[in-house]
Every structure is written in structure tokens, then in C-alpha cells.
């Protein structure tokens, strides 16, 4: 009885793998336990099973091996989705309340208030009456995040939540993730193509490499130049700088085209008298 | 206009149209007199109302108009629900094969005997049977998605349509075939309270439950994955909705034959009035469907001396109306048909 009470993890992934055809594995032999209030960033090249993993955690596809358990309902933010009907943004966000509204009832005043509050949290109250599919890709993403927030799930999974967003809205969404994990204790798992997004908000990172070579750990041990370069097959530098008195780091990829351009410009300059 | 107001206006227009229709026909009765006759049914009084008038209103037109209201409301409600569940504004109650099943049941009954109650029974039974077959086929395929379900509906519907043709081919051309053809084209001409009662049960029960499920239809209309991720049981809810639709459509076909286009066109009109949200859309579709059916039936029984089958009128009117809606939606740049 002297042991400290270890809170039960919100997501437990045990030796889990998923394959659509039994040959090619989207992910394999994955072990991960995510604690309450923790933020995990999932990184990996296109087609390496990041979305499949999130869908497995939500329950949209069962892992073909191993198990995935969640301690509570899971809110999910897909990359994008379309509807054949011109629903308003408020209608869409309100649908996040599905779990809380009896099958034979319609959402009440309280549900509508929560939906509006969620819109406000993402700073998009002004979109409430607009048609969802008249929004830009980035605006739709914000609305879908608001919908997941309205679902009031203790676990939130976001599939590339910031991929279609401009810098200001990336900042908004990252700040939002930090806030709900910190002050509201939500457990967040999100996929991203931006190592800097992981640096900005994640406690741990999951790097999905080729085959079952996955790396899981805190940022300092996993998010290294060599790991990222191996993951993306692009040279990546970690650069430290100071901003508003804080020591910050950022990852800078080296794009081949830029390198070649700089070289040719350099050799042209050398040729001048 | 706010959706609530639109629904109220539709209800009033439906009431007015029904009263006017009660007076309409070869034996014309002014609307005010119709009201007095109806009131005399509740509070007996003899203020110079003839037996003929009372008979025409109570025994001929009232059951007929109530049947039209039930059929139109049921079909439009089913159409709106199906379009939501299948995320496809182009589907109607025919898509799940139930109409064809019920049509075959009725055809078989006419082929076997002249019994009216056998017709009602077999039409209803085969409507429900076709739904069960769709379910079984879908389950056999083992895929839980929507496309497989539509395909199962098309297969079962096609099968029963072929059986209907076979029955027509076998029917004796003097007596049975005309009856089959006329019944298949749809009519309220033989409506009475017994038939109305048969229809009322499934339509009221199914309609009530569908209405209660109207917000769930919003969620199903987002697609299987999204709906499931939002935490609802997709397959279960969808089947419950399909069973309710199967009941309503079977009852409607049993009583009044196959009436196409209403379930497809009316939800679009209602959507133009109240928007895509199924919370106001389902009640609006129901009222609009009832109104549409009452007006169509007015045409069917007054344009010519003999009755025009409903199926012909609903298609003749439905096709251009649908074309107009389609044209408008495309020109509007929204493309939501």
C-alpha cells in the first residue's frame, strides 16, 4: 500500500499492428501508453500508417494484431470531410454532441451553448451560420476541431490538425492543444508533418519509421537531427535561437532544390571579377 | 422565413387544401358547407344537410383524402430520411427494393384471387420480406458499408420487378392484367376506412419513430466513419431507420399501389424551404408530401371523367419539377442535388 497511485493510462497500445492485406503493415509491434493530460505527436512519412493508427485508436478499424484500449470515449478530428448537404458550421459542430444526446431526442439548449462555446474557443464564432463547405480547408479544420471539443471526450485525436492552416492559425491550434491538455487534462494524440509542431506542444513523440522501426520517447531523446533525417530522407538541422528571452529550438530541413540553387548562385558569384 | 414558421404555414395550407378537396369532385360542395358537415360529425345537428352530402364527405372523400395525406406524408418522410441516411439526394424509397417487393405481393394476390384483404396482406408481407432479403444479402457480403447496402437493394428490387413482369405475362388479359396494371399505377379511388386503418398503424408508428430519430439522421448523413467516430451505432441506427421505412412503404403500396417520385421530389422542395437540417426537414417533408399528394389526387379525380392513375401524374409532374430543382441547384453553383 506504500506505492504511489499511478494514474491509469488513457490509451494503452500493446503489440498492436494493422495490415489491410496481411502483407504490408501500416504499423506493427507498437507499444505505447499515454497518460492523462499528455500530448503525443506522431510523425512519419506519407503512407506510413499515421492515420491508420489514429483510426485504430478511435475504433474505426481494429488492429489486426495486438490490442488497443482507451479509458473513455475518444474525440476525433479527421483531416477533412465533406457532406452532400449544405449544413451550417453550427449544425456540424453541434453533431459533436451525439454521444450526449439520446438517440430519440434532439440537442437541447445546453448542447447548443456548448457548441457555441467550442466555436468561440477556436475563435470562429463568426462562422456559426455559414455553410460548412463554403469554408476554406483551414477554416473547416478549425470547425472540425471545435466539433471534437464539443464532444467533451477526455481523449482527443487529431489527424494533421494544422496541415491546412496558415501560420497564425497553426499558432492558434497549437496553443489550443497545449491549453486543453494542460488546464483541462485532456489526452491528445496528433499526427503532423511538421517536427516544429511536436516541439511546440508535445510531451513525447512517436516516429513511425520503415517496417516496425518506431521510436517513442521524450522530445530530447527522439527528436534529433539524425532520427528526423533518417525518417524523412531529408537532411534536418536543429537550430537554437532566442526569442523574447526564451531559448528555443527549431528544425530546418534542407531541400535539395534550395541547396542546388544556392550552389549555382554561389558559383555564378565566384565567376564575377 | 424561419423553419418553424414554414412548418406552421405548411400545416395550415394542408388543412385548407384538404377542406377544399373535400368539396371538390363531381358533386361539388362549398368549403364552408364542408366544415359544417364535418362539424355535424362531431356535434350532431340537422341544419339542412342532406344525406347525400354527408355520405359523399364522410364515406367517399374523407377516407380518400386521409389516405392521400398518409401516403404522401409517409413517402416524403421516407424519402427525406433515406436521402440523409444514404448521403445521396438522388435516392427515394424505391432504392431499398421494398416497393418492388410489395408490388409483387399485390400482383401475386390479384393473380391468385380477387380478394382485397389478400392483396393488402401479400403486398405488406412481400414488402417486409424484400427488406429482410436485402438485409440477408448485405450480411452475406459481409461488408457493412452503404454501397453494399444500395447494391443489395438494387438486386432484390430488380428480382421482384422481374417477378412482377412474369406475373403480368402469366395473367389473363381480359380481367387480371388490367387490374394488375391499374393497381400498380397507384390510386386512392378504392380508399375506405378499413384500408386507412391498415395504413395508419405503420405510418403513424414508423413516422413517429423516424421523427424522433431526425437528428440522428443528420449524424448518419456525415458518413459511416464520421458518424461512428462521433460515438453512435451506425449499422444499428441505419437498420432501424430502414425497417421503419420498409413498414411505411409496404403499407402505402398495399393500400394504394406504387406511387413513384413523391419520395424523391418532395424532400428537395422541403429542403429549399427549411434547409438541410433534418430536424425541420422531416416534419416539413411530411407536410409537403401530404399536401402534394392531396393536390395530385385532386387532379387525378377531376381532370377527366375517369380517374387518372396517380403513378402517371406523379411521374409527369415529378420529372419536370425535379429537373427544375436540379437546374436551379446547379446554376446556383452549390450543386447540392
PDB file of C-alpha atoms in Angstrom, chain A residues 14 25 29 41 43 52 55 64 68 91 113 117 123 130 142 154 175 208 222 230 252 265 271:
ATOM      1  CA  UNK A  14       0.045  -3.339 -26.709  1.00  0.00           C
ATOM      2  CA  UNK A  25       1.873  -3.444 -42.352  1.00  0.00           C
ATOM      3  CA  UNK A  29       4.501  -4.273 -32.870  1.00  0.00           C
ATOM      4  CA  UNK A  41       2.910  13.832 -31.617  1.00  0.00           C
ATOM      5  CA  UNK A  43       5.447  11.800 -37.150  1.00  0.00           C
ATOM      6  CA  UNK A  52      -4.438   4.234 -39.710  1.00  0.00           C
ATOM      7  CA  UNK A  55      -8.333   5.336 -36.773  1.00  0.00           C
ATOM      8  CA  UNK A  64      -5.052  -6.901 -36.890  1.00  0.00           C
ATOM      9  CA  UNK A  68      -5.630  -1.027 -28.232  1.00  0.00           C
ATOM     10  CA  UNK A  91     -25.029  22.263 -37.296  1.00  0.00           C
ATOM     11  CA  UNK A 113     -24.448  26.537 -25.795  1.00  0.00           C
ATOM     12  CA  UNK A 117     -18.549  27.848 -26.714  1.00  0.00           C
ATOM     13  CA  UNK A 123     -12.081  31.870 -32.479  1.00  0.00           C
ATOM     14  CA  UNK A 130     -22.051  29.935 -42.652  1.00  0.00           C
ATOM     15  CA  UNK A 142     -10.888  24.687 -37.163  1.00  0.00           C
ATOM     16  CA  UNK A 154     -11.272  13.010 -22.349  1.00  0.00           C
ATOM     17  CA  UNK A 175      -1.956  26.907 -28.366  1.00  0.00           C
ATOM     18  CA  UNK A 208       6.905   5.850 -37.457  1.00  0.00           C
ATOM     19  CA  UNK A 222      13.671  11.144 -30.095  1.00  0.00           C
ATOM     20  CA  UNK A 230      16.511   9.023 -41.342  1.00  0.00           C
ATOM     21  CA  UNK A 252      15.185  23.263 -40.529  1.00  0.00           C
ATOM     22  CA  UNK A 265      24.204  31.184 -57.374  1.00  0.00           C
ATOM     23  CA  UNK A 271      32.788  33.968 -61.672  1.00  0.00           C
TER      24      UNK A 271
END
